Amino acid sequence: MGRILTWAYMALIYGFIFLPVGVLVLFSFQDSRLPVPPFTGPSLRWYAQVLGDRDLMAALGNSLLVALISSAVALLLGFLAAHALARYRLPGSVLIRGLLIAPMTVSYLIIALGLMTVFNQIGLRPSLLATGIGHVVINLPLCFAILYAAMGDQQKNAERAARDLGASEARVLWHISAPMLMAPMAAAFFLSVTFSWDEFIIAFLLTRFDVTLPVEIWSMLRSGLSPKTNAIGSLVFLVSISVLILLELTIFRKPRQ
Amino acid sequence: MASIEKTERDRAAGFVAPALIWVLAFFVLPFAVMIGMSFARLEGRSIVHGFFPDNYLRFFSEPSLFKGLTVSLEITLIVTVISVLLAYPLAWIIAMRVPVRYQRLALMLAVLPFWTSYVVRSYAWLLVLGQNGVINKALMGLGVIAEPLAIASTRTATVIGFVHFFVMLLTLTIYANLIQLSPNYARAAADLGASAFATFRHIILPLTLPGVVTGAFLTFVLCIGDYITPQILGGNSELTLPQLIMLQLGRRGDFPMASAMSIILMAVVTLAYLACARWLKLDRV
């Protein structure tokens, strides 16, 4: 009895979790103009439309650009800061740590609004650059926290050995610290890319002519339901899952015991 | 010796400086500017700076604005409670009943829809819940209902969309908590004659409470600040605080009012943090 209940509950919740995704993907293959039952497919016409849509493809490129560059900046800044705070005694280090983590606790809407106000005053127009700056703000705490937590004594000893052998600080960072932190660095970078790629409200308020993918999809929603939106949504999902599986099989693979 | 320490310190300061400057320039400064802005006043289309409490007074005296706060709080509380109640059993089943080597797979499946875009996920719920959506078509096909149910553009739709997202999030955090528990606690309780329920009630639940509270707090923060889900699924039937903030920006460019409302939103989150600070272990998520 308990067993049946257990599996029934699991099936129910998994059904709930997969329902919208299943519907999304299924009706991306719809042949008619509305992504609602009855299913009239399968057809690939909406995928063809997506791939032929200049604005959508431009937005996709913009998103990729903003995500990769802002994540790289966040990772670099986070890595240097984590290195400094984990290895050296600095005055006010508790305060600095608090400041670096702080943006994590504030809603994106508020971060976006603040940046919008400041950028308005200094005359920085809404653009991909403005959005990228905002994305570094939200991803820096994440990169810093992950790398700070990952810096252990093992690296410390290796770094000291390299220094004793006469390596400069830059070489220690590049040849010892960074390679030893490969997995957490990859995790931080990948998470940052994901967050930036999917971020809506900052990009919505801080872009105007060149927009990112979530903003472009948002404007597609204004013209109502369309299998085309299903198609782009499914494509993004497919790409994310593929990247995830690839990472799971390579970098994050647990060593066999 | 002292000079070595000094150059070391300078070097460390150099490492931390870029990140610190970024946060000060693009987070602390904007926030300070926003606080200042919240005390400014909009006259016609121009912003008059000063120290006016007008925006805050207006927010608390104008029902159409203040209602945004109560709507947001109600939705957030409902979502948090339902999500915890749904996610806990799932996390428990995965941690305790699913064979160890399938647990990672079960977990990855449970959070798979995370990897669709957030905007698209809300849109997908619209396809499920809409007038001609899957649910209505299915229920009418089965003859359960004659007329389509109006679920989209209601609070129910917003809640369903949110719960979907947060069940996934909470399953992760609660599962992480459950597998850290040593099975010996439950065994000891059973040896002492506790029933399965008593063991859960007096051993497992209290031990996992910090994880639950942490997850619930995250849910609260993310839910109350979200604009997308209520905008797509709730429509304009009742507006949440973030929707009202966006409305201030869009309609008349009322930055002072939008800033004041954002500060109020932050104050609510801070209060929630203080309320559960005792159990929170944010560094352990």
Coordinates of C-alpha atoms in Angstrom, one line a residue:
Chain A
M1 CA 0.0 0.0 0.0
G2 CA 2.7 2.5 1.1
R3 CA 4.7 1.4 -2.0
I4 CA 1.9 2.1 -4.4
L5 CA 1.2 5.4 -2.8
T6 CA 4.9 6.3 -3.1
W7 CA 5.1 5.6 -6.8
A8 CA 1.8 7.2 -7.5
Y9 CA 2.9 10.4 -5.8
M10 CA 6.1 10.3 -7.8
A11 CA 4.3 9.8 -11.0
L12 CA 1.9 12.6 -10.3
I13 CA 4.6 15.2 -9.4
Y14 CA 6.8 14.2 -12.4
G15 CA 3.7 14.5 -14.6
F16 CA 3.1 18.0 -13.2
I17 CA 6.8 18.9 -13.7
F18 CA 6.9 17.6 -17.3
L19 CA 3.4 18.7 -18.4
P20 CA 4.3 22.3 -19.7
V21 CA 7.5 21.1 -21.3
G22 CA 5.8 18.2 -23.0
V23 CA 3.1 20.5 -24.4
L24 CA 5.7 23.1 -25.4
V25 CA 7.7 20.6 -27.4
L26 CA 4.7 18.7 -28.9
F27 CA 3.0 21.7 -30.3
S28 CA 6.3 23.1 -31.7
F29 CA 5.6 20.4 -34.4
Q30 CA 2.1 21.7 -34.9
D31 CA 1.1 22.2 -38.6
S32 CA -1.7 24.7 -38.1
R33 CA -1.4 28.3 -36.7
L34 CA -2.3 27.7 -33.1
P35 CA -0.4 25.6 -30.6
V36 CA -3.5 24.1 -29.0
P37 CA -5.2 20.7 -29.4
P38 CA -6.0 19.0 -31.7
F39 CA -2.4 18.2 -32.7
T40 CA -2.1 18.5 -36.5
G41 CA 1.5 17.7 -37.0
P42 CA 4.2 16.7 -37.1
S43 CA 5.6 19.5 -39.2
L44 CA 8.9 21.4 -39.1
R45 CA 7.5 24.6 -40.7
W46 CA 7.8 26.6 -37.5
Y47 CA 11.4 25.5 -37.0
A48 CA 12.1 26.7 -40.5
Q49 CA 10.4 30.0 -39.7
V50 CA 12.6 30.4 -36.5
L51 CA 15.8 29.7 -38.4
G52 CA 14.8 32.2 -41.1
D53 CA 13.8 34.9 -38.7
R54 CA 16.6 37.6 -38.8
D55 CA 15.6 39.4 -35.6
L56 CA 15.4 36.1 -33.6
M57 CA 18.7 34.9 -34.8
A58 CA 20.3 38.3 -34.1
A59 CA 18.8 38.2 -30.6
L60 CA 20.2 34.7 -30.1
G61 CA 23.7 35.9 -31.2
N62 CA 23.4 38.9 -28.8
S63 CA 22.4 36.7 -25.9
L64 CA 25.4 34.4 -26.5
L65 CA 27.7 37.4 -26.8
V66 CA 26.5 39.0 -23.6
A67 CA 26.4 35.7 -21.7
L68 CA 30.0 34.6 -22.7
I69 CA 31.6 38.0 -22.2
S70 CA 29.8 39.0 -18.9
S71 CA 30.5 35.5 -17.5
A72 CA 34.2 35.7 -18.4
V73 CA 34.4 39.1 -16.7
A74 CA 32.5 37.9 -13.6
L75 CA 34.7 34.7 -13.4
L76 CA 38.0 36.7 -13.7
L77 CA 36.9 39.3 -11.1
G78 CA 35.5 36.6 -8.8
F79 CA 38.6 34.5 -9.1
L80 CA 41.1 37.3 -8.3
A81 CA 38.9 38.5 -5.4
A82 CA 38.6 34.9 -4.0
H83 CA 42.3 34.4 -4.3
A84 CA 43.0 37.6 -2.4
L85 CA 40.6 36.9 0.4
A86 CA 41.4 33.2 0.7
R87 CA 45.2 33.7 0.7
Y88 CA 46.0 37.0 2.3
R89 CA 45.0 38.8 5.5
L90 CA 43.3 41.9 4.5
P91 CA 41.8 44.7 6.7
G92 CA 38.0 44.7 6.5
S93 CA 37.9 41.4 4.7
V94 CA 34.5 40.5 6.4
L95 CA 33.0 43.6 5.0
I96 CA 34.5 43.1 1.6
R97 CA 33.1 39.5 1.5
G98 CA 29.7 40.8 2.5
L99 CA 29.8 43.5 -0.2
L100 CA 30.8 41.0 -2.9
I101 CA 28.0 38.6 -2.0
A102 CA 25.3 41.4 -1.4
P103 CA 23.9 41.6 -4.9
M104 CA 22.8 38.0 -4.6
T105 CA 20.1 39.0 -2.0
V106 CA 18.5 41.7 -4.1
S107 CA 15.8 41.2 -6.7
Y108 CA 17.0 41.6 -10.3
L109 CA 14.2 44.1 -10.8
I110 CA 15.7 46.4 -8.2
I111 CA 19.3 46.0 -9.6
A112 CA 18.0 46.8 -13.1
L113 CA 16.1 49.9 -11.9
G114 CA 19.1 51.2 -10.0
L115 CA 21.4 50.7 -13.0
M116 CA 18.8 52.3 -15.3
T117 CA 18.6 55.4 -13.1
V118 CA 22.4 55.7 -13.0
F119 CA 23.0 55.0 -16.7
N120 CA 20.3 57.6 -17.5
Q121 CA 22.2 60.2 -15.6
I122 CA 25.6 59.5 -17.0
G123 CA 24.2 59.2 -20.5
L124 CA 25.0 55.5 -21.1
R125 CA 22.2 54.5 -23.5
P126 CA 20.3 51.2 -23.2
S127 CA 22.5 48.7 -25.0
L128 CA 24.1 45.3 -24.8
L129 CA 27.0 46.9 -23.0
A130 CA 24.6 48.2 -20.3
T131 CA 23.0 44.8 -20.0
G132 CA 26.4 43.1 -19.8
I133 CA 27.5 45.3 -17.0
G134 CA 24.3 44.3 -15.1
H135 CA 24.9 40.6 -15.8
V136 CA 28.4 40.9 -14.3
V137 CA 26.8 42.4 -11.2
I138 CA 24.4 39.4 -10.7
N139 CA 27.0 36.8 -11.6
L140 CA 30.0 38.1 -9.7
P141 CA 28.7 37.0 -6.3
L142 CA 28.1 33.6 -7.6
C143 CA 31.5 33.1 -9.1
F144 CA 33.2 34.6 -6.1
A145 CA 31.3 32.4 -3.6
I146 CA 31.9 29.2 -5.6
L147 CA 35.6 29.8 -6.0
Y148 CA 36.2 31.1 -2.5
A149 CA 34.6 28.0 -1.1
A150 CA 36.7 25.8 -3.4
M151 CA 40.1 27.3 -2.4
G152 CA 41.6 24.8 0.1
D153 CA 44.9 24.0 1.7
Q154 CA 45.9 21.6 -1.1
Q155 CA 46.2 24.5 -3.5
K156 CA 47.8 26.7 -0.9
N157 CA 50.7 24.3 -0.5
A158 CA 51.2 23.9 -4.3
E159 CA 51.2 27.7 -4.7
R160 CA 53.7 28.1 -1.9
A161 CA 56.0 25.5 -3.5
A162 CA 55.8 27.3 -6.8
R163 CA 56.6 30.6 -5.2
D164 CA 59.5 29.1 -3.3
L165 CA 60.8 27.9 -6.7
G166 CA 60.8 31.5 -7.9
A167 CA 57.6 31.7 -9.8
S168 CA 56.0 35.2 -10.1
E169 CA 52.6 35.7 -8.7
A170 CA 51.0 35.9 -12.1
R171 CA 52.6 32.5 -13.1
V172 CA 51.4 31.0 -9.8
L173 CA 47.9 32.1 -10.6
W174 CA 48.0 31.0 -14.2
H175 CA 49.9 27.7 -13.9
I176 CA 48.9 26.5 -10.4
S177 CA 45.8 28.1 -8.9
A178 CA 43.6 28.3 -12.0
P179 CA 44.3 24.7 -13.3
M180 CA 43.7 23.2 -9.8
L181 CA 40.4 24.9 -9.7
M182 CA 39.3 23.8 -13.1
A183 CA 36.0 22.1 -12.0
P184 CA 34.7 24.9 -9.8
M185 CA 35.8 27.4 -12.4
A186 CA 33.8 25.6 -15.1
A187 CA 30.8 25.2 -12.8
A188 CA 30.9 29.0 -12.0
F189 CA 31.3 29.9 -15.6
F190 CA 28.6 27.6 -16.8
L191 CA 26.1 28.7 -14.1
S192 CA 26.9 32.4 -15.0
V193 CA 26.3 31.8 -18.7
T194 CA 23.0 30.0 -17.9
F195 CA 21.8 32.9 -15.7
S196 CA 22.8 35.6 -18.1
W197 CA 21.4 33.7 -21.1
D198 CA 18.0 33.4 -19.4
E199 CA 17.9 36.7 -17.6
F200 CA 14.9 38.9 -18.7
I201 CA 14.2 41.9 -16.5
I202 CA 17.7 43.5 -16.6
A203 CA 18.0 43.0 -20.4
F204 CA 14.4 44.3 -20.8
L205 CA 15.1 47.5 -19.0
L206 CA 18.7 48.1 -20.3
T207 CA 18.4 47.3 -24.0
R208 CA 16.5 49.1 -26.7
F209 CA 17.4 48.3 -30.4
D210 CA 19.7 45.3 -30.0
V211 CA 17.9 43.0 -27.7
T212 CA 18.7 39.6 -26.1
L213 CA 16.7 36.4 -26.8
P214 CA 14.4 36.5 -23.7
V215 CA 13.4 40.0 -24.6
E216 CA 12.8 39.1 -28.2
I217 CA 10.7 36.1 -27.1
W218 CA 8.8 38.4 -24.8
S219 CA 7.9 40.7 -27.7
M220 CA 6.8 37.6 -29.7
L221 CA 4.3 36.8 -26.9
R222 CA 2.5 40.1 -27.4
S223 CA 1.1 38.8 -30.7
G224 CA -0.5 35.9 -28.9
L225 CA 0.1 32.1 -29.0
S226 CA 2.1 30.8 -31.9
P227 CA 3.9 27.5 -32.6
K228 CA 6.8 29.6 -33.6
T229 CA 7.3 30.5 -29.9
N230 CA 7.1 26.8 -29.1
A231 CA 9.8 26.1 -31.7
I232 CA 12.3 28.6 -30.4
G233 CA 11.6 27.6 -26.8
S234 CA 12.1 23.9 -27.7
L235 CA 15.3 24.7 -29.6
V236 CA 16.8 26.6 -26.6
F237 CA 15.8 23.7 -24.3
L238 CA 17.4 21.2 -26.6
V239 CA 20.7 23.2 -26.7
S240 CA 20.7 23.6 -22.9
I241 CA 20.1 20.0 -22.3
S242 CA 22.9 19.0 -24.7
V243 CA 25.4 21.3 -23.1
L244 CA 24.3 19.9 -19.7
I245 CA 24.8 16.3 -20.7
L246 CA 28.1 17.1 -22.3
L247 CA 29.4 18.8 -19.1
E248 CA 28.0 16.0 -17.0
L249 CA 30.0 13.5 -19.1
T250 CA 33.2 15.4 -19.2
I251 CA 34.1 18.0 -16.5
F252 CA 31.7 17.1 -13.7
R253 CA 32.1 13.3 -14.1
K254 CA 32.9 11.9 -10.7
P255 CA 36.1 9.9 -10.6
R256 CA 35.4 6.2 -10.2
Q257 CA 36.1 4.8 -6.8
Chain B
M1 CA 59.5 41.7 7.6
A2 CA 57.0 44.5 8.0
S3 CA 57.7 45.7 4.4
I4 CA 57.2 42.2 3.1
E5 CA 53.8 42.1 4.8
K6 CA 53.0 45.5 3.3
T7 CA 53.8 44.5 -0.2
E8 CA 51.8 41.3 0.2
R9 CA 48.9 43.3 1.5
D10 CA 49.2 45.8 -1.4
R11 CA 49.2 42.9 -3.9
A12 CA 46.1 41.3 -2.3
A13 CA 44.4 44.7 -2.4
G14 CA 45.2 44.8 -6.1
F15 CA 43.5 41.5 -6.6
V16 CA 40.4 42.3 -4.8
A17 CA 40.1 45.9 -6.2
P18 CA 38.5 45.2 -9.6
A19 CA 35.6 43.2 -8.1
L20 CA 35.1 45.6 -5.3
I21 CA 35.1 48.6 -7.6
W22 CA 32.6 46.9 -9.9
V23 CA 30.2 46.2 -7.0
L24 CA 30.6 49.7 -5.6
A25 CA 30.1 51.4 -9.0
F26 CA 27.3 49.2 -10.3
F27 CA 25.5 48.0 -7.2
V28 CA 26.1 50.2 -4.2
L29 CA 26.1 53.5 -6.0
P30 CA 22.9 52.7 -8.0
F31 CA 21.2 51.6 -4.9
A32 CA 22.1 54.8 -3.1
V33 CA 20.9 56.8 -6.1
M34 CA 17.7 54.9 -6.0
I35 CA 17.1 55.7 -2.3
G36 CA 17.6 59.3 -3.2
M37 CA 15.3 59.0 -6.1
S38 CA 12.6 57.5 -3.9
F39 CA 12.4 60.8 -2.1
A40 CA 12.2 62.9 -5.2
R41 CA 9.0 64.1 -6.8
L42 CA 7.6 63.9 -10.3
E43 CA 6.1 67.2 -11.4
G44 CA 4.7 67.0 -14.9
R45 CA 7.4 65.1 -16.7
S46 CA 10.4 66.3 -14.8
I47 CA 11.9 64.9 -11.6
V48 CA 12.4 67.3 -8.7
H49 CA 15.0 66.1 -6.3
G50 CA 14.7 66.8 -2.6
F51 CA 13.6 65.1 0.5
F52 CA 9.9 64.5 0.0
P53 CA 8.1 61.6 1.6
D54 CA 5.3 61.9 -0.9
N55 CA 5.9 58.6 -2.7
Y56 CA 5.8 56.6 0.4
L57 CA 2.8 58.4 1.8
R58 CA 1.0 57.9 -1.5
F59 CA 1.9 54.2 -1.6
F60 CA 0.3 53.6 1.7
S61 CA -2.7 55.8 1.2
E62 CA -3.7 54.8 -2.3
P63 CA -5.5 51.5 -2.3
S64 CA -4.6 50.7 -6.0
L65 CA -0.9 50.8 -5.1
F66 CA -1.0 49.3 -1.6
K67 CA -3.1 46.4 -2.8
G68 CA -0.1 45.4 -4.9
L69 CA 1.8 44.6 -1.7
T70 CA -1.0 42.5 -0.2
V71 CA -1.5 40.7 -3.5
S72 CA 2.2 40.0 -3.8
L73 CA 2.4 38.8 -0.1
E74 CA -0.7 36.5 -0.5
I75 CA 0.5 34.9 -3.7
T76 CA 4.1 34.5 -2.3
L77 CA 2.8 32.9 0.9
I78 CA 0.5 30.5 -0.9
V79 CA 3.2 29.5 -3.4
T80 CA 5.8 29.0 -0.7
V81 CA 3.5 26.8 1.4
I82 CA 2.2 24.7 -1.5
S83 CA 5.7 24.3 -3.0
V84 CA 7.2 23.0 0.3
L85 CA 4.3 20.6 0.9
L86 CA 4.7 19.2 -2.6
A87 CA 8.5 19.1 -2.8
Y88 CA 9.2 17.6 0.6
P89 CA 7.6 14.2 -0.1
L90 CA 9.3 14.1 -3.5
A91 CA 12.7 14.9 -2.0
W92 CA 12.1 12.3 0.7
I93 CA 11.1 9.6 -1.8
I94 CA 14.1 10.3 -3.9
A95 CA 16.5 10.3 -0.9
M96 CA 15.0 7.3 0.9
R97 CA 13.1 5.1 -1.5
V98 CA 14.9 5.4 -4.8
P99 CA 18.0 3.1 -5.1
V100 CA 21.2 5.1 -4.6
R101 CA 22.5 4.7 -8.1
Y102 CA 19.3 6.1 -9.7
Q103 CA 19.0 9.0 -7.3
R104 CA 21.1 11.4 -9.4
L105 CA 19.1 10.5 -12.5
A106 CA 15.8 11.0 -10.6
L107 CA 16.9 14.4 -9.4
M108 CA 18.1 15.5 -12.8
L109 CA 14.8 14.5 -14.3
A110 CA 12.9 16.4 -11.5
V111 CA 14.7 19.6 -12.4
L112 CA 14.9 19.1 -16.2
P113 CA 12.4 21.9 -17.0
F114 CA 14.8 24.3 -15.3
W115 CA 16.6 24.3 -18.6
T116 CA 13.9 25.8 -20.6
S117 CA 14.0 29.6 -20.6
Y118 CA 12.0 31.2 -17.8
V119 CA 9.8 33.3 -20.1
V120 CA 9.1 30.3 -22.2
R121 CA 8.1 28.2 -19.2
S122 CA 5.4 30.7 -18.2
Y123 CA 4.2 30.8 -21.8
A124 CA 4.1 27.0 -21.8
W125 CA 1.7 27.1 -18.9
L126 CA -0.5 29.4 -20.9
L127 CA -0.8 26.7 -23.5
V128 CA -1.8 24.2 -20.8
L129 CA -4.2 26.4 -18.9
G130 CA -5.6 28.7 -21.6
Q131 CA -9.2 28.8 -22.9
N132 CA -8.4 26.4 -25.7
G133 CA -5.6 24.8 -23.7
V134 CA -4.7 21.2 -23.1
I135 CA -6.6 21.0 -19.8
N136 CA -9.8 22.5 -21.0
K137 CA -9.8 20.4 -24.2
A138 CA -9.1 17.3 -22.2
L139 CA -11.8 17.9 -19.6
M140 CA -14.4 18.9 -22.3
G141 CA -13.4 15.8 -24.4
L142 CA -14.1 13.6 -21.3
G143 CA -17.4 15.4 -20.8
V144 CA -16.4 16.6 -17.3
I145 CA -17.2 20.2 -18.1
A146 CA -19.3 21.8 -20.8
E147 CA -17.7 25.2 -20.9
P148 CA -14.0 25.9 -20.7
L149 CA -12.7 26.9 -17.3
A150 CA -11.2 30.3 -17.0
I151 CA -7.9 29.5 -15.4
A152 CA -5.5 31.7 -17.5
S153 CA -5.3 35.3 -16.4
T154 CA -6.3 34.5 -12.9
R155 CA -4.4 34.2 -9.6
T156 CA -4.6 30.4 -9.9
A157 CA -2.6 30.4 -13.1
T158 CA 0.1 32.6 -11.5
V159 CA 0.3 30.3 -8.5
I160 CA 0.5 27.1 -10.7
G161 CA 3.3 28.7 -12.7
F162 CA 5.2 29.7 -9.6
V163 CA 4.7 26.3 -7.8
H164 CA 6.0 24.5 -10.8
F165 CA 9.3 26.4 -10.7
F166 CA 9.7 26.3 -6.9
V167 CA 8.8 22.6 -6.5
M168 CA 11.9 21.9 -8.6
L169 CA 14.1 24.3 -6.6
L170 CA 12.9 23.1 -3.2
T171 CA 13.2 19.4 -4.2
L172 CA 16.9 20.1 -4.8
T173 CA 17.5 21.9 -1.5
I174 CA 15.5 19.5 0.6
Y175 CA 17.1 16.5 -1.0
A176 CA 20.6 17.9 -0.3
N177 CA 19.5 18.2 3.3
L178 CA 18.0 14.7 3.6
I179 CA 21.0 12.8 2.2
Q180 CA 23.3 14.4 4.8
L181 CA 21.3 12.7 7.6
S182 CA 22.9 9.6 9.0
P183 CA 20.5 6.7 8.7
N184 CA 21.5 5.8 12.3
Y185 CA 19.2 8.4 13.7
A186 CA 16.1 6.8 12.2
R187 CA 17.5 3.3 13.1
A188 CA 18.0 4.4 16.7
A189 CA 14.5 5.8 16.9
A190 CA 13.0 2.6 15.4
D191 CA 15.0 0.5 17.9
L192 CA 13.5 2.5 20.7
G193 CA 10.1 1.6 19.4
A194 CA 9.1 4.7 17.4
S195 CA 6.7 4.3 14.6
A196 CA 7.6 5.4 11.1
F197 CA 5.5 8.5 11.5
A198 CA 6.9 9.3 15.0
T199 CA 10.4 8.9 13.6
F200 CA 9.7 11.3 10.8
R201 CA 7.9 13.8 13.0
H202 CA 10.4 13.9 15.9
I203 CA 13.7 13.0 14.1
I204 CA 13.8 13.6 10.4
L205 CA 11.6 16.7 10.2
P206 CA 13.4 18.8 12.9
L207 CA 16.8 17.9 11.5
T208 CA 15.8 19.0 8.0
L209 CA 14.0 22.1 9.1
P210 CA 17.0 24.5 8.4
G211 CA 17.1 23.2 4.9
V212 CA 13.4 23.7 4.4
V213 CA 13.5 27.2 5.8
T214 CA 16.4 28.1 3.6
G215 CA 14.6 26.8 0.5
A216 CA 11.4 28.5 1.6
F217 CA 13.2 31.8 2.1
L218 CA 14.7 31.6 -1.4
T219 CA 11.3 30.8 -2.7
F220 CA 9.9 33.9 -0.9
V221 CA 12.6 36.2 -2.2
L222 CA 12.5 35.0 -5.8
C223 CA 8.7 34.8 -5.9
I224 CA 7.9 38.2 -4.5
G225 CA 10.3 40.0 -6.8
D226 CA 9.2 38.3 -10.0
Y227 CA 7.6 40.2 -12.8
I228 CA 7.4 37.6 -15.6
T229 CA 5.1 34.9 -14.2
P230 CA 2.3 37.2 -12.9
Q231 CA 2.5 39.3 -16.1
I232 CA 2.2 36.3 -18.4
L233 CA -0.1 34.0 -16.4
G234 CA -2.0 36.4 -14.1
G235 CA -2.7 39.0 -16.8
N236 CA -4.1 42.3 -15.6
S237 CA -6.8 40.9 -13.2
E238 CA -4.8 41.9 -10.2
L239 CA -1.4 43.4 -10.1
T240 CA 1.6 42.4 -8.0
L241 CA 4.1 44.8 -6.7
P242 CA 6.7 44.2 -9.4
Q243 CA 4.0 44.6 -12.1
L244 CA 3.0 47.9 -10.5
I245 CA 6.7 49.0 -10.4
M246 CA 7.0 48.3 -14.1
L247 CA 3.7 50.2 -14.7
Q248 CA 5.2 53.3 -13.0
L249 CA 8.1 53.1 -15.4
G250 CA 6.2 52.5 -18.5
R251 CA 3.2 54.8 -18.3
R252 CA 4.7 58.0 -17.1
G253 CA 8.3 57.4 -16.4
D254 CA 7.7 57.9 -12.7
F255 CA 11.1 56.9 -11.5
P256 CA 10.6 58.3 -8.0
M257 CA 7.5 56.2 -7.4
A258 CA 9.1 53.1 -8.9
S259 CA 12.1 53.6 -6.7
A260 CA 10.1 54.0 -3.6
M261 CA 8.1 50.9 -4.3
S262 CA 11.4 49.0 -4.9
I263 CA 12.7 50.1 -1.6
I264 CA 9.4 48.9 0.0
L265 CA 9.9 45.5 -1.7
M266 CA 13.4 45.3 -0.4
A267 CA 12.2 46.2 3.1
V268 CA 9.7 43.3 3.0
V269 CA 12.4 40.9 1.9
T270 CA 14.6 42.1 4.7
L271 CA 11.8 41.6 7.2
A272 CA 11.3 38.0 5.9
Y273 CA 15.0 37.5 6.3
L274 CA 15.0 38.6 9.9
A275 CA 12.0 36.5 10.6
C276 CA 13.7 33.3 9.6
A277 CA 17.4 34.3 10.2
R278 CA 17.5 31.9 13.1
W279 CA 17.2 28.9 10.8
L280 CA 18.9 30.2 7.7
K281 CA 22.1 28.8 6.6
L282 CA 22.5 30.5 3.2
D283 CA 26.2 29.5 2.9
R284 CA 25.1 25.8 3.0
V285 CA 22.7 25.9 0.1

